[in-house]
Tab-separated table of C-alpha atoms in Angstrom:
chain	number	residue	atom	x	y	z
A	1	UNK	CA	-0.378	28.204	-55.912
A	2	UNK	CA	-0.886	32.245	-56.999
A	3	UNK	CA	-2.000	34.127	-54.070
A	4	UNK	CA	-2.167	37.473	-52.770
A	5	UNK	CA	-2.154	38.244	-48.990
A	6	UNK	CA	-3.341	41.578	-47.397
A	7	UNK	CA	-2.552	41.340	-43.866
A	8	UNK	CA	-4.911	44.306	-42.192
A	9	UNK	CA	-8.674	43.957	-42.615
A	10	UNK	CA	-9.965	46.988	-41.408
A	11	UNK	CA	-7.178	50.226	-40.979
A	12	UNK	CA	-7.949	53.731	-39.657
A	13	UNK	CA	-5.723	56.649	-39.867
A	14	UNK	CA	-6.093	60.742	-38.877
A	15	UNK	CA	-6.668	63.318	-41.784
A	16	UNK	CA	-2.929	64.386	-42.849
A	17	UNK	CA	-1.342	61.183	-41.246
A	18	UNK	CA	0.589	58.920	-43.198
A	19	UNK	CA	-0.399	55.639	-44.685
A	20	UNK	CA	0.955	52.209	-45.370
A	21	UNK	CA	-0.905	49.093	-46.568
A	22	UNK	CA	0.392	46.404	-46.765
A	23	UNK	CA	0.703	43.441	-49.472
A	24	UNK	CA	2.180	39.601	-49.869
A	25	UNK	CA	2.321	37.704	-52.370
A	26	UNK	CA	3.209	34.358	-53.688
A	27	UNK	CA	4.091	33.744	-57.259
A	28	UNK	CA	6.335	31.358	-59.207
A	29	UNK	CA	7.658	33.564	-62.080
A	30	UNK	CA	7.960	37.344	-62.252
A	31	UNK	CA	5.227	39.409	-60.515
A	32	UNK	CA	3.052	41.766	-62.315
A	33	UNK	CA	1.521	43.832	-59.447
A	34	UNK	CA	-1.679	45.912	-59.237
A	35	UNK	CA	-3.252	48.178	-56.457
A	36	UNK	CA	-6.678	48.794	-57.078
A	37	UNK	CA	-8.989	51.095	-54.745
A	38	UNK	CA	-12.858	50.655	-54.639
A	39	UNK	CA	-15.445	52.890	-53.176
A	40	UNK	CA	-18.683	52.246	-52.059
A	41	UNK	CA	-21.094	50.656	-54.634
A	42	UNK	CA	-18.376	51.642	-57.207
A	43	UNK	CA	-16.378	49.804	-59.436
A	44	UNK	CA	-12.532	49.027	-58.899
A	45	UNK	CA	-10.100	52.016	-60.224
A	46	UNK	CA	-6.467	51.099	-60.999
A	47	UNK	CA	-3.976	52.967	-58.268
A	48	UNK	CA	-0.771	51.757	-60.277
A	49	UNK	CA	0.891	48.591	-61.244
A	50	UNK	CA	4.524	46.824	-61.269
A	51	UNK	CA	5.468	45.273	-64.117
A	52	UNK	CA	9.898	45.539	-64.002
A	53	UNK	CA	12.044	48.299	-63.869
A	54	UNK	CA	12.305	50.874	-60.948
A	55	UNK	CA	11.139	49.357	-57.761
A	56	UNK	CA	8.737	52.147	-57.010
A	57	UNK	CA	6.651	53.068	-58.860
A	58	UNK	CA	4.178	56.285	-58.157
A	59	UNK	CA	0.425	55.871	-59.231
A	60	UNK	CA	-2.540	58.398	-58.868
A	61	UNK	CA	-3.726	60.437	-56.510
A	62	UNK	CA	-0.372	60.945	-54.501
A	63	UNK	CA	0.300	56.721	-53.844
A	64	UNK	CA	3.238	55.067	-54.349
A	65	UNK	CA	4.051	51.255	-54.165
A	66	UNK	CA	7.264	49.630	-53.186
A	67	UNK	CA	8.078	46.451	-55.089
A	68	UNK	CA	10.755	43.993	-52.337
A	69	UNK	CA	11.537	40.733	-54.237
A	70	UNK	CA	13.316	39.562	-50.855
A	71	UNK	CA	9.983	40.134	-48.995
A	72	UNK	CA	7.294	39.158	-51.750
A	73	UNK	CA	6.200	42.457	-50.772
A	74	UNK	CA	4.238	45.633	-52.410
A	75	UNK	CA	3.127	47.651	-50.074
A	76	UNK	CA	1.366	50.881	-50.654
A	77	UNK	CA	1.984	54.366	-49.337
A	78	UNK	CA	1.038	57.630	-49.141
A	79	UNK	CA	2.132	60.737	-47.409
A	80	UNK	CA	-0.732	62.626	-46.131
A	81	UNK	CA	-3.835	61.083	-46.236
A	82	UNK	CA	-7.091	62.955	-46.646
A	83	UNK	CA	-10.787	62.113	-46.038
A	84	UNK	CA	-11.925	61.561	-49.986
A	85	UNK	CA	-8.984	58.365	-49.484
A	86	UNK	CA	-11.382	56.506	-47.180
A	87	UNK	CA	-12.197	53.278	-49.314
A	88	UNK	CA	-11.102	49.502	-49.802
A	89	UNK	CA	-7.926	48.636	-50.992
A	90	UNK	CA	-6.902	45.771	-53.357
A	91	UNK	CA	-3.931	44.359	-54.216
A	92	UNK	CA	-3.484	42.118	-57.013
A	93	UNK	CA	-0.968	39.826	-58.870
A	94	UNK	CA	-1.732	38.592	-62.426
A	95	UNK	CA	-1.346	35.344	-63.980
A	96	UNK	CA	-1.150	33.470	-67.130
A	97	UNK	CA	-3.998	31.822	-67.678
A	98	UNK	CA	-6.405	34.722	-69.924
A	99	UNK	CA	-5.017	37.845	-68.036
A	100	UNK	CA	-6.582	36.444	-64.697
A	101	UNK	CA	-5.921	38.907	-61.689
A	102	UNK	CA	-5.584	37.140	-57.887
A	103	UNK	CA	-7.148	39.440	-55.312
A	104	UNK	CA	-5.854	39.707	-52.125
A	105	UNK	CA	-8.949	40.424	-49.260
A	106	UNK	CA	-8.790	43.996	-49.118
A	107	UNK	CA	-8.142	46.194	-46.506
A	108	UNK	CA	-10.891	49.319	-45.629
A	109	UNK	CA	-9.486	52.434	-44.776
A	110	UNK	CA	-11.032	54.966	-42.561
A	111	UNK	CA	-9.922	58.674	-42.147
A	112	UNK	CA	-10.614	60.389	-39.240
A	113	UNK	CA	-10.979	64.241	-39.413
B	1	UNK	CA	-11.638	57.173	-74.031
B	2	UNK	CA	-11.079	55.006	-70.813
B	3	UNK	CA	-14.331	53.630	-69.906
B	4	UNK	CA	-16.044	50.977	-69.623
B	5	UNK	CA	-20.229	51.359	-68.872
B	6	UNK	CA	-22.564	49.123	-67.498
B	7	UNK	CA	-26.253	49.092	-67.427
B	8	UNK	CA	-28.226	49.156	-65.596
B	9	UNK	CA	-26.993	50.543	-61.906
B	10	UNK	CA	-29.671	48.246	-60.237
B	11	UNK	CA	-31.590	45.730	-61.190
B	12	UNK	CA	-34.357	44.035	-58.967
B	13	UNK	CA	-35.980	40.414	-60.447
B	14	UNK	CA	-37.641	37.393	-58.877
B	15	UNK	CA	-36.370	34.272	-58.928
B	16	UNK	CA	-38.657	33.661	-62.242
B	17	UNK	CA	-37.293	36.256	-64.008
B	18	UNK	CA	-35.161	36.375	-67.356
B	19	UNK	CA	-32.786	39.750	-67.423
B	20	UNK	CA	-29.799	40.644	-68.832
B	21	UNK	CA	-26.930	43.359	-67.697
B	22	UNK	CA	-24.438	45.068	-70.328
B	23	UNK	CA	-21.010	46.326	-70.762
B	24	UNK	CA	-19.432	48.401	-73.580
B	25	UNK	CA	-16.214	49.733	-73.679
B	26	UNK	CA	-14.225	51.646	-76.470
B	27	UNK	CA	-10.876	51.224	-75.790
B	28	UNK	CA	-10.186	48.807	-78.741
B	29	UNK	CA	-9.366	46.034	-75.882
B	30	UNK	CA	-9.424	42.251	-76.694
B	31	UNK	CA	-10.358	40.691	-73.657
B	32	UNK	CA	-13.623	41.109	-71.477
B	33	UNK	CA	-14.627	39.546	-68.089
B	34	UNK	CA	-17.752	39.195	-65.582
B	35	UNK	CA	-17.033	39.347	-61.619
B	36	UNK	CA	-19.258	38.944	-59.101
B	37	UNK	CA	-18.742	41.050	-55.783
B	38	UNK	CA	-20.204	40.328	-52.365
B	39	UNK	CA	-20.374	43.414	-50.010
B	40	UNK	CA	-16.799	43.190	-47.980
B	41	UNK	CA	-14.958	40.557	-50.062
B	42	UNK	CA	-12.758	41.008	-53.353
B	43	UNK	CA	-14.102	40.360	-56.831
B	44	UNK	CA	-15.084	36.907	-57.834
B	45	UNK	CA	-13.969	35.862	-61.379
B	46	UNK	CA	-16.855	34.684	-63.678
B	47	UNK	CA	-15.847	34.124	-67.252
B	48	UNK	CA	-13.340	35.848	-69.368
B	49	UNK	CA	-13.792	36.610	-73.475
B	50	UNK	CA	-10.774	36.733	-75.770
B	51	UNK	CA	-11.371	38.011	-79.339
B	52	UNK	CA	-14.843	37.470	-78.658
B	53	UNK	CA	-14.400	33.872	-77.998
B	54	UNK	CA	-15.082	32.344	-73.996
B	55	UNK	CA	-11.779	31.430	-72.713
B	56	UNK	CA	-12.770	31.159	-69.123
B	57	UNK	CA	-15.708	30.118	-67.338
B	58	UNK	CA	-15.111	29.427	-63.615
B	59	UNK	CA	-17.175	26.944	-63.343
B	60	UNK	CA	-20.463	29.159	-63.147
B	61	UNK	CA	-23.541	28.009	-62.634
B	62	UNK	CA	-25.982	27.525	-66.414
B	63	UNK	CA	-28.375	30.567	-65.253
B	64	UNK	CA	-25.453	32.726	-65.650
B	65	UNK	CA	-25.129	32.817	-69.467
B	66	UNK	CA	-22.582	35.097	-71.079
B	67	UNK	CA	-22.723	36.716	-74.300
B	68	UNK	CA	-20.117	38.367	-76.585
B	69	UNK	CA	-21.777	39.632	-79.593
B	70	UNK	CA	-18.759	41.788	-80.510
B	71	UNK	CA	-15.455	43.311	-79.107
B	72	UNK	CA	-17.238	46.194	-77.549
B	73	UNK	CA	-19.923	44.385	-76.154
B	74	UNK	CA	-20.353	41.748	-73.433
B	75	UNK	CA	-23.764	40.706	-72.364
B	76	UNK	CA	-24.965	38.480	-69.160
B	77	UNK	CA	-28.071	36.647	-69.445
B	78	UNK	CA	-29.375	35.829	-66.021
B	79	UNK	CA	-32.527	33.118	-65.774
B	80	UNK	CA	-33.683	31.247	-62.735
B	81	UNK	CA	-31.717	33.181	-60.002
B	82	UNK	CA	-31.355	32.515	-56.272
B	83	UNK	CA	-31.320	35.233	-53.482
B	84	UNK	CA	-27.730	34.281	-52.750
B	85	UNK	CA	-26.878	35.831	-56.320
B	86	UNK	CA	-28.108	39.117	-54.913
B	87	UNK	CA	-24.531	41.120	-55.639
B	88	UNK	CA	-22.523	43.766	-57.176
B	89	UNK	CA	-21.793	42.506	-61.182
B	90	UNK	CA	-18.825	44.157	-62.248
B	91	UNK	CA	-17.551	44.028	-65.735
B	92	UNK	CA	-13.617	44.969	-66.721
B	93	UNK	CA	-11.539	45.299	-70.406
B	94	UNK	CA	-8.247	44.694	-70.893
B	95	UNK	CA	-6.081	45.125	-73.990
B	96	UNK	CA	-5.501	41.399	-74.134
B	97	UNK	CA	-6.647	38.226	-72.480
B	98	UNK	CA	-3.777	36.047	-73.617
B	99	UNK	CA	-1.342	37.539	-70.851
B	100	UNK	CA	-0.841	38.730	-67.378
B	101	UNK	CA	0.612	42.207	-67.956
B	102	UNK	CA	-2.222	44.532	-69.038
B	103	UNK	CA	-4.326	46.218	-66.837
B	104	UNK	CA	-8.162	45.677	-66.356
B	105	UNK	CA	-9.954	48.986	-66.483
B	106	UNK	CA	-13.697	48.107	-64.526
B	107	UNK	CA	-17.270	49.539	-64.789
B	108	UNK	CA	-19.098	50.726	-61.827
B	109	UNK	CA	-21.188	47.451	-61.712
B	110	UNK	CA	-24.872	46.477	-61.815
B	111	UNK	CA	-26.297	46.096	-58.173
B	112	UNK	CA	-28.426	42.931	-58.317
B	113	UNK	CA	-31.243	42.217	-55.896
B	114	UNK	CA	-32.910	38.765	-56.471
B	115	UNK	CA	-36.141	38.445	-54.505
């Protein structure tokens, strides 16, 4: 069965500190990957998404995403995180059946100053 | 033109109420869908429209009641709720429902209170 695994629930990190979140998946046939990021009481907003090619891919706001095929991995990273990054994270994995997406749990990030 | 709107932001109704929420988006996309959010947890697929037509419905329960007048437009009738309904309603577009591969571009969601 399709499913998404985000190992860290809850993740804080200092102002200017770099990030990594983490993603698993599990998926029969060739992943098409998604990192979404959610703030409070907002709607989801696409970070950037794997469908083939280049194995990293770079999405808004200074994140990139590593895609390992070895690992079932696609973790997320930044740099230098700053305080307007504090949200939750999901990844996602979509399948066949009518463009369905499989969240993973989520993982909130806090930034300390 | 990348968005998709909902309305309204909040909605409060008792448990004998009939409302609806709506979502619009111009994007020319295909494929519509209804999640329901609890605070701390991922989106919860509800139904999914293709060319206007219901091609998912995740096993919801009858006083959720989608409606899909046209391709911009995706309605959600709500009759008869319970306080464990109380949620965040988010609506999302793609460019097609048939596949995997295209991303889902969300509103902001209604905020629901049943009482």
């Amino acid at each position: 069965a399709q499913s998404v695994t985000q190992p860290d629930i809850h993740i804080t990190v200092s102002e200017g500190a770099s990030l990594e979140l983490r993603c698993n998946y599990s998926y029969g046939a060739t992943p098409y990957l998604f990192w979404y990021v959610q703030s409070p009481g907002q709607g989801l907003q696409l970070l950037l998404k794997y469908f083939s090619g280049d194995t990293l891919v770079q999405g808004i706001k200074g994140f990139e995403a590593e895609f390992k095929r070895s690992q079932s991995s696609f973790n997320l990273r930044k740099p230098s995180v700053h305080w307007s990054d504090a949200a939750e994270y999901f990844c996602a994995v979509g399948v066949n059946q009518g463009g369905k997406l499989i969240f993973g749990q989520g993982t909130e990030l806090s930034v300390k100053p | 033109d990348t968005e998709v709107t909902q309305t309204p932001k909040h909605l409060v109704m008792g448990m004998t109420n009939k409302k609806s929420l709506k979502c619009e988006q111009h994007m020319g996309h295909r494929a519509m869908y209804w999640y329901k959010q609890k605070a701390k947890k991922p989106p919860e697929l509800m139904f999914v429209y293709s060319y206007e037509k219901l091609s998912i419905n995740e096993s919801v329960p009858s006083r959720f009641s989608p409606e899909c007048p046209n391709s911009s437009l995706l309605n959600l009738h709500l009759h008869a709720l319970q306080p464990e309904d109380s949620a965040l309603y988010l609506c999302a577009s793609t460019l097609d429902g048939t596949g995997r591969a295209y991303e889902q571009y969300f509103g902001p969601g209604t905020r629901l209170t049943v009482t």
